[in-house]
């Protein structure tokens, strides 16, 4: 199966459309969404409609999704994020609200495990360090573990030659061969496809991934989109200026 993998859309419709087109062109027949569909950006309803319509969709709730429907407190959100969450809440239609309410915290599929942050604290903990990968590994079902939340394409895996050590690095564009266990099944690896709607690795292009579960490969794609159009919508909506400016810098 070829999965289109994407996360952290954050109500950025132009970026989402570009990513879905790119992944469709790569043969995606099923979809994996790591959460944070809304928050920060100007098009929550249109983004939710696009994602809801995807066939064979596995999706989890992110912290912004939960905050938008009042299921997570706002005390940990910075002022810009909080303002955007409250702006979003006012604009969710009934079907948007019920779709977000129905998102699980975790998906255990036959050929991947999906959470927004980490298995031990799905919506909140950022998977950023080798120690966190090691600590969360026993809680994973089927590998690979696919996460979002940090807005940076990342890979974590135990080193083949020294399994007591964890390889952790940023993923550039290009195909990765996922390691195989002794029994031929997938070996432990965690993958973050980066963010569709608000990349934070100084590359402003939208990020997403292609996971081929038959070949055992994962590839990060970077997709240009009309950033100026989204910035104009953010300003027209009266959302914080900082949320517009950061898109052009990829941070
Ligand atoms: Zn996010």
Short mmCIF file of C-alpha atoms and ligand atoms in Angstrom, two decimals:
data_model
loop_
_atom_site.label_atom_id
_atom_site.label_comp_id
_atom_site.label_asym_id
_atom_site.label_seq_id
_atom_site.Cartn_x
_atom_site.Cartn_y
_atom_site.Cartn_z
CA UNK A 1 0.00 0.00 0.00
CA UNK A 2 1.20 3.50 -0.78
CA UNK A 3 0.18 5.89 1.97
CA UNK A 4 0.09 9.65 1.65
CA UNK A 5 1.36 10.84 5.04
CA UNK A 6 0.75 14.37 6.27
CA UNK A 7 0.39 16.25 9.54
CA UNK A 8 -0.06 19.68 11.08
CA UNK A 9 -2.18 21.18 8.33
CA UNK A 10 -3.20 24.08 10.58
CA UNK A 11 -6.02 25.39 8.40
CA UNK A 12 -3.69 26.16 5.49
CA UNK A 13 -5.82 25.21 2.48
CA UNK A 14 -3.34 26.22 -0.22
CA UNK A 15 -0.62 24.06 1.33
CA UNK A 16 -3.02 21.15 1.90
CA UNK A 17 -4.24 21.23 -1.70
CA UNK A 18 -0.67 21.24 -3.01
CA UNK A 19 0.29 18.33 -0.75
CA UNK A 20 -2.74 16.21 -1.64
CA UNK A 21 -2.04 16.77 -5.35
CA UNK A 22 1.62 15.80 -4.93
CA UNK A 23 0.80 12.68 -2.94
CA UNK A 24 -1.94 11.63 -5.35
CA UNK A 25 0.57 11.96 -8.20
CA UNK A 26 2.85 9.62 -6.26
CA UNK A 27 0.14 6.97 -6.19
CA UNK A 28 -1.26 7.38 -2.67
CA UNK A 29 -4.23 5.05 -2.22
CA UNK A 30 -4.65 5.55 1.52
CA UNK A 31 -3.99 8.45 3.85
CA UNK A 32 -2.34 8.95 7.22
CA UNK A 33 -2.95 12.26 9.01
CA UNK A 34 -1.03 13.05 12.19
CA UNK A 35 -3.42 15.68 13.53
CA UNK A 36 -3.51 19.44 14.10
CA UNK A 37 -5.85 19.96 11.19
CA UNK A 38 -6.86 23.36 12.55
CA UNK A 39 -5.33 26.27 14.46
CA UNK A 40 -3.07 29.14 13.25
CA UNK A 41 -4.46 29.34 9.71
CA UNK A 42 -7.48 30.96 8.03
CA UNK A 43 -9.36 28.00 6.47
CA UNK A 44 -10.43 25.48 9.12
CA UNK A 45 -13.72 24.45 7.52
CA UNK A 46 -12.35 23.99 4.01
CA UNK A 47 -9.37 21.99 5.27
CA UNK A 48 -11.58 19.73 7.37
CA UNK A 49 -13.85 19.14 4.37
CA UNK A 50 -10.89 18.15 2.17
CA UNK A 51 -9.52 15.73 4.75
CA UNK A 52 -12.90 14.25 5.66
CA UNK A 53 -13.43 13.37 1.99
CA UNK A 54 -10.20 11.36 1.66
CA UNK A 55 -10.73 7.61 1.15
CA UNK A 56 -9.02 5.12 3.45
CA UNK A 57 -8.13 7.81 5.99
CA UNK A 58 -6.42 7.17 9.32
CA UNK A 59 -6.27 10.33 11.41
CA UNK A 60 -5.64 11.30 15.03
CA UNK A 61 -6.42 14.40 17.07
CA UNK A 62 -3.71 16.96 17.71
CA UNK A 63 -3.52 19.39 20.61
CA UNK A 64 -4.89 22.26 18.49
CA UNK A 65 -7.81 20.09 17.34
CA UNK A 66 -8.68 19.24 20.95
CA UNK A 67 -8.28 22.85 22.10
CA UNK A 68 -10.55 24.09 19.31
CA UNK A 69 -13.42 21.95 20.60
CA UNK A 70 -12.73 22.72 24.25
CA UNK A 71 -11.28 19.32 25.14
CA UNK A 72 -7.86 20.70 26.08
CA UNK A 73 -7.03 23.76 28.16
CA UNK A 74 -5.32 26.75 26.58
CA UNK A 75 -2.81 27.40 29.37
CA UNK A 76 0.09 25.79 27.45
CA UNK A 77 -0.59 27.67 24.22
CA UNK A 78 1.36 30.82 23.39
CA UNK A 79 -0.76 33.97 22.91
CA UNK A 80 -0.80 33.70 19.10
CA UNK A 81 -1.83 30.06 19.14
CA UNK A 82 -4.49 30.76 21.77
CA UNK A 83 -5.96 33.61 19.76
CA UNK A 84 -6.11 31.42 16.66
CA UNK A 85 -7.72 28.54 18.59
CA UNK A 86 -10.47 30.83 19.86
CA UNK A 87 -10.93 32.32 16.39
CA UNK A 88 -11.23 28.79 14.97
CA UNK A 89 -13.75 27.67 17.60
CA UNK A 90 -16.14 30.43 16.51
CA UNK A 91 -16.03 29.22 12.92
CA UNK A 92 -16.48 25.45 13.23
CA UNK A 93 -19.67 24.10 11.67
CA UNK A 94 -21.50 21.24 13.36
CA UNK A 95 -19.97 18.67 11.01
CA UNK A 96 -16.48 20.10 11.67
CA UNK A 97 -17.04 19.85 15.40
CA UNK A 98 -18.28 16.26 15.28
CA UNK A 99 -15.44 15.19 12.97
CA UNK A 100 -12.85 16.61 15.39
CA UNK A 101 -14.68 15.07 18.36
CA UNK A 102 -14.50 11.68 16.67
CA UNK A 103 -10.75 11.68 16.06
CA UNK A 104 -8.96 9.10 18.23
CA UNK A 105 -5.73 9.79 20.10
CA UNK A 106 -4.01 6.84 18.48
CA UNK A 107 -4.43 4.51 15.51
CA UNK A 108 -3.04 0.97 15.61
CA UNK A 109 -2.99 -0.33 12.02
CA UNK A 110 -1.43 -3.53 10.67
CA UNK A 111 1.50 -1.67 9.13
CA UNK A 112 1.95 1.46 11.26
CA UNK A 113 1.16 3.09 14.59
CA UNK A 114 -0.03 6.71 14.53
CA UNK A 115 -0.08 9.37 17.25
CA UNK A 116 0.24 13.15 17.15
CA UNK A 117 3.04 13.43 19.74
CA UNK A 118 4.18 10.24 21.47
CA UNK A 119 2.52 6.95 22.50
CA UNK A 120 2.79 7.78 26.21
CA UNK A 121 1.29 11.26 25.86
CA UNK A 122 -0.27 11.37 22.39
CA UNK A 123 -1.43 14.97 22.00
CA UNK A 124 1.18 16.81 24.06
CA UNK A 125 4.70 15.34 24.18
CA UNK A 126 7.04 16.29 21.34
CA UNK A 127 9.17 13.38 20.06
CA UNK A 128 12.49 15.17 19.74
CA UNK A 129 15.22 13.19 21.52
CA UNK A 130 16.81 9.74 21.32
CA UNK A 131 15.87 9.18 24.98
CA UNK A 132 12.19 9.82 24.23
CA UNK A 133 12.30 7.40 21.31
CA UNK A 134 13.81 4.70 23.53
CA UNK A 135 11.27 5.28 26.30
CA UNK A 136 8.28 5.24 23.96
CA UNK A 137 9.39 2.27 21.84
CA UNK A 138 7.83 -0.40 24.13
CA UNK A 139 4.45 1.32 23.75
CA UNK A 140 4.39 1.05 19.95
CA UNK A 141 2.32 -1.61 18.19
CA UNK A 142 3.22 -2.11 14.52
CA UNK A 143 6.24 -0.21 13.20
CA UNK A 144 6.86 2.36 11.86
CA UNK A 145 5.63 4.84 14.42
CA UNK A 146 4.31 7.91 12.61
CA UNK A 147 4.06 11.19 14.52
CA UNK A 148 3.57 14.90 13.93
CA UNK A 149 3.54 17.86 16.35
CA UNK A 150 7.12 19.18 15.98
CA UNK A 151 6.58 20.52 12.42
CA UNK A 152 10.01 19.16 11.41
CA UNK A 153 10.63 16.03 9.27
CA UNK A 154 12.46 13.65 11.61
CA UNK A 155 13.67 10.07 11.82
CA UNK A 156 14.55 8.02 14.90
CA UNK A 157 15.79 4.42 14.86
CA UNK A 158 18.05 2.04 16.71
CA UNK A 159 21.43 1.75 15.00
CA UNK A 160 21.86 -1.59 13.24
CA UNK A 161 25.48 -2.01 14.35
CA UNK A 162 24.89 -0.71 17.88
CA UNK A 163 21.23 -1.17 18.88
CA UNK A 164 21.89 0.46 22.24
CA UNK A 165 22.30 3.72 20.33
CA UNK A 166 19.58 5.71 18.60
CA UNK A 167 20.05 7.49 15.28
CA UNK A 168 18.11 10.76 15.28
CA UNK A 169 18.16 13.23 12.41
CA UNK A 170 16.24 15.67 10.28
CA UNK A 171 14.89 14.16 7.07
CA UNK A 172 15.64 15.93 3.80
CA UNK A 173 13.85 15.16 0.57
CA UNK A 174 14.76 11.70 -0.67
CA UNK A 175 13.87 8.08 -0.13
CA UNK A 176 14.74 6.21 3.06
CA UNK A 177 14.94 2.44 3.19
CA UNK A 178 13.27 1.43 6.44
CA UNK A 179 15.21 -1.15 8.44
CA UNK A 180 13.99 -4.75 8.59
CA UNK A 181 13.92 -6.92 11.69
CA UNK A 182 15.39 -10.43 11.73
CA UNK A 183 11.97 -11.90 10.90
CA UNK A 184 11.67 -9.69 7.81
CA UNK A 185 9.09 -7.37 9.37
CA UNK A 186 9.67 -3.67 9.89
CA UNK A 187 12.21 -2.79 12.57
CA UNK A 188 11.62 0.05 15.05
CA UNK A 189 11.68 3.46 13.39
CA UNK A 190 9.77 6.68 14.09
CA UNK A 191 8.96 9.07 11.26
CA UNK A 192 7.63 12.60 11.25
CA UNK A 193 6.57 13.88 7.80
CA UNK A 194 6.94 17.52 8.89
CA UNK A 195 4.16 20.08 8.67
CA UNK A 196 1.86 20.84 5.76
CA UNK A 197 0.70 24.24 6.88
CA UNK A 198 3.42 25.71 9.08
CA UNK A 199 6.90 24.16 8.52
CA UNK A 200 9.48 25.10 11.16
CA UNK A 201 12.74 23.88 9.62
CA UNK A 202 13.55 27.09 7.71
CA UNK A 203 12.16 25.55 4.52
CA UNK A 204 8.84 27.31 3.81
CA UNK A 205 7.60 24.67 1.37
CA UNK A 206 4.88 22.34 2.63
CA UNK A 207 6.15 18.99 3.91
CA UNK A 208 4.61 15.52 3.65
CA UNK A 209 5.65 11.90 3.17
CA UNK A 210 5.11 8.80 1.05
CA UNK A 211 5.12 5.53 2.99
CA UNK A 212 5.26 2.40 0.82
CA UNK A 213 4.48 -0.43 3.21
CA UNK A 214 5.25 -3.16 0.64
CA UNK A 215 8.69 -1.89 -0.31
CA UNK A 216 9.44 -0.64 3.21
CA UNK A 217 10.36 2.90 2.17
CA UNK A 218 9.52 6.40 3.34
CA UNK A 219 10.17 9.57 1.41
CA UNK A 220 9.75 13.19 2.45
CA UNK A 221 8.38 15.50 -0.22
CA UNK A 222 8.59 19.29 -0.15
CA UNK A 223 5.90 21.05 -2.10
CA UNK A 224 5.77 24.75 -3.04
CA UNK A 225 2.45 26.54 -2.61
CA UNK A 226 1.06 30.09 -2.77
CA UNK A 227 2.28 31.45 0.58
CA UNK A 228 1.29 35.04 -0.27
CA UNK A 229 -2.33 33.99 -0.76
CA UNK A 230 -2.46 32.41 2.70
CA UNK A 231 -0.79 35.43 4.28
CA UNK A 232 -3.41 37.69 2.69
CA UNK A 233 -6.18 35.53 4.14
CA UNK A 234 -4.57 35.55 7.62
CA UNK A 235 -4.41 39.35 7.54
CA UNK A 236 -7.95 39.70 6.18
CA UNK A 237 -9.20 37.43 8.98
CA UNK A 238 -7.55 39.59 11.62
CA UNK A 239 -5.41 36.73 12.90
CA UNK A 240 -2.01 37.69 14.45
CA UNK A 241 0.46 39.16 11.93
CA UNK A 242 3.17 36.89 13.30
CA UNK A 243 1.27 33.86 11.97
CA UNK A 244 1.45 35.31 8.45
CA UNK A 245 5.12 36.32 8.56
CA UNK A 246 6.43 33.02 9.88
CA UNK A 247 5.10 31.12 6.85
CA UNK A 248 7.52 32.80 4.45
CA UNK A 249 10.47 31.94 6.71
CA UNK A 250 9.48 28.36 7.46
CA UNK A 251 9.54 28.85 11.21
ZN1 LIG B 1 0.97 21.47 15.06
#
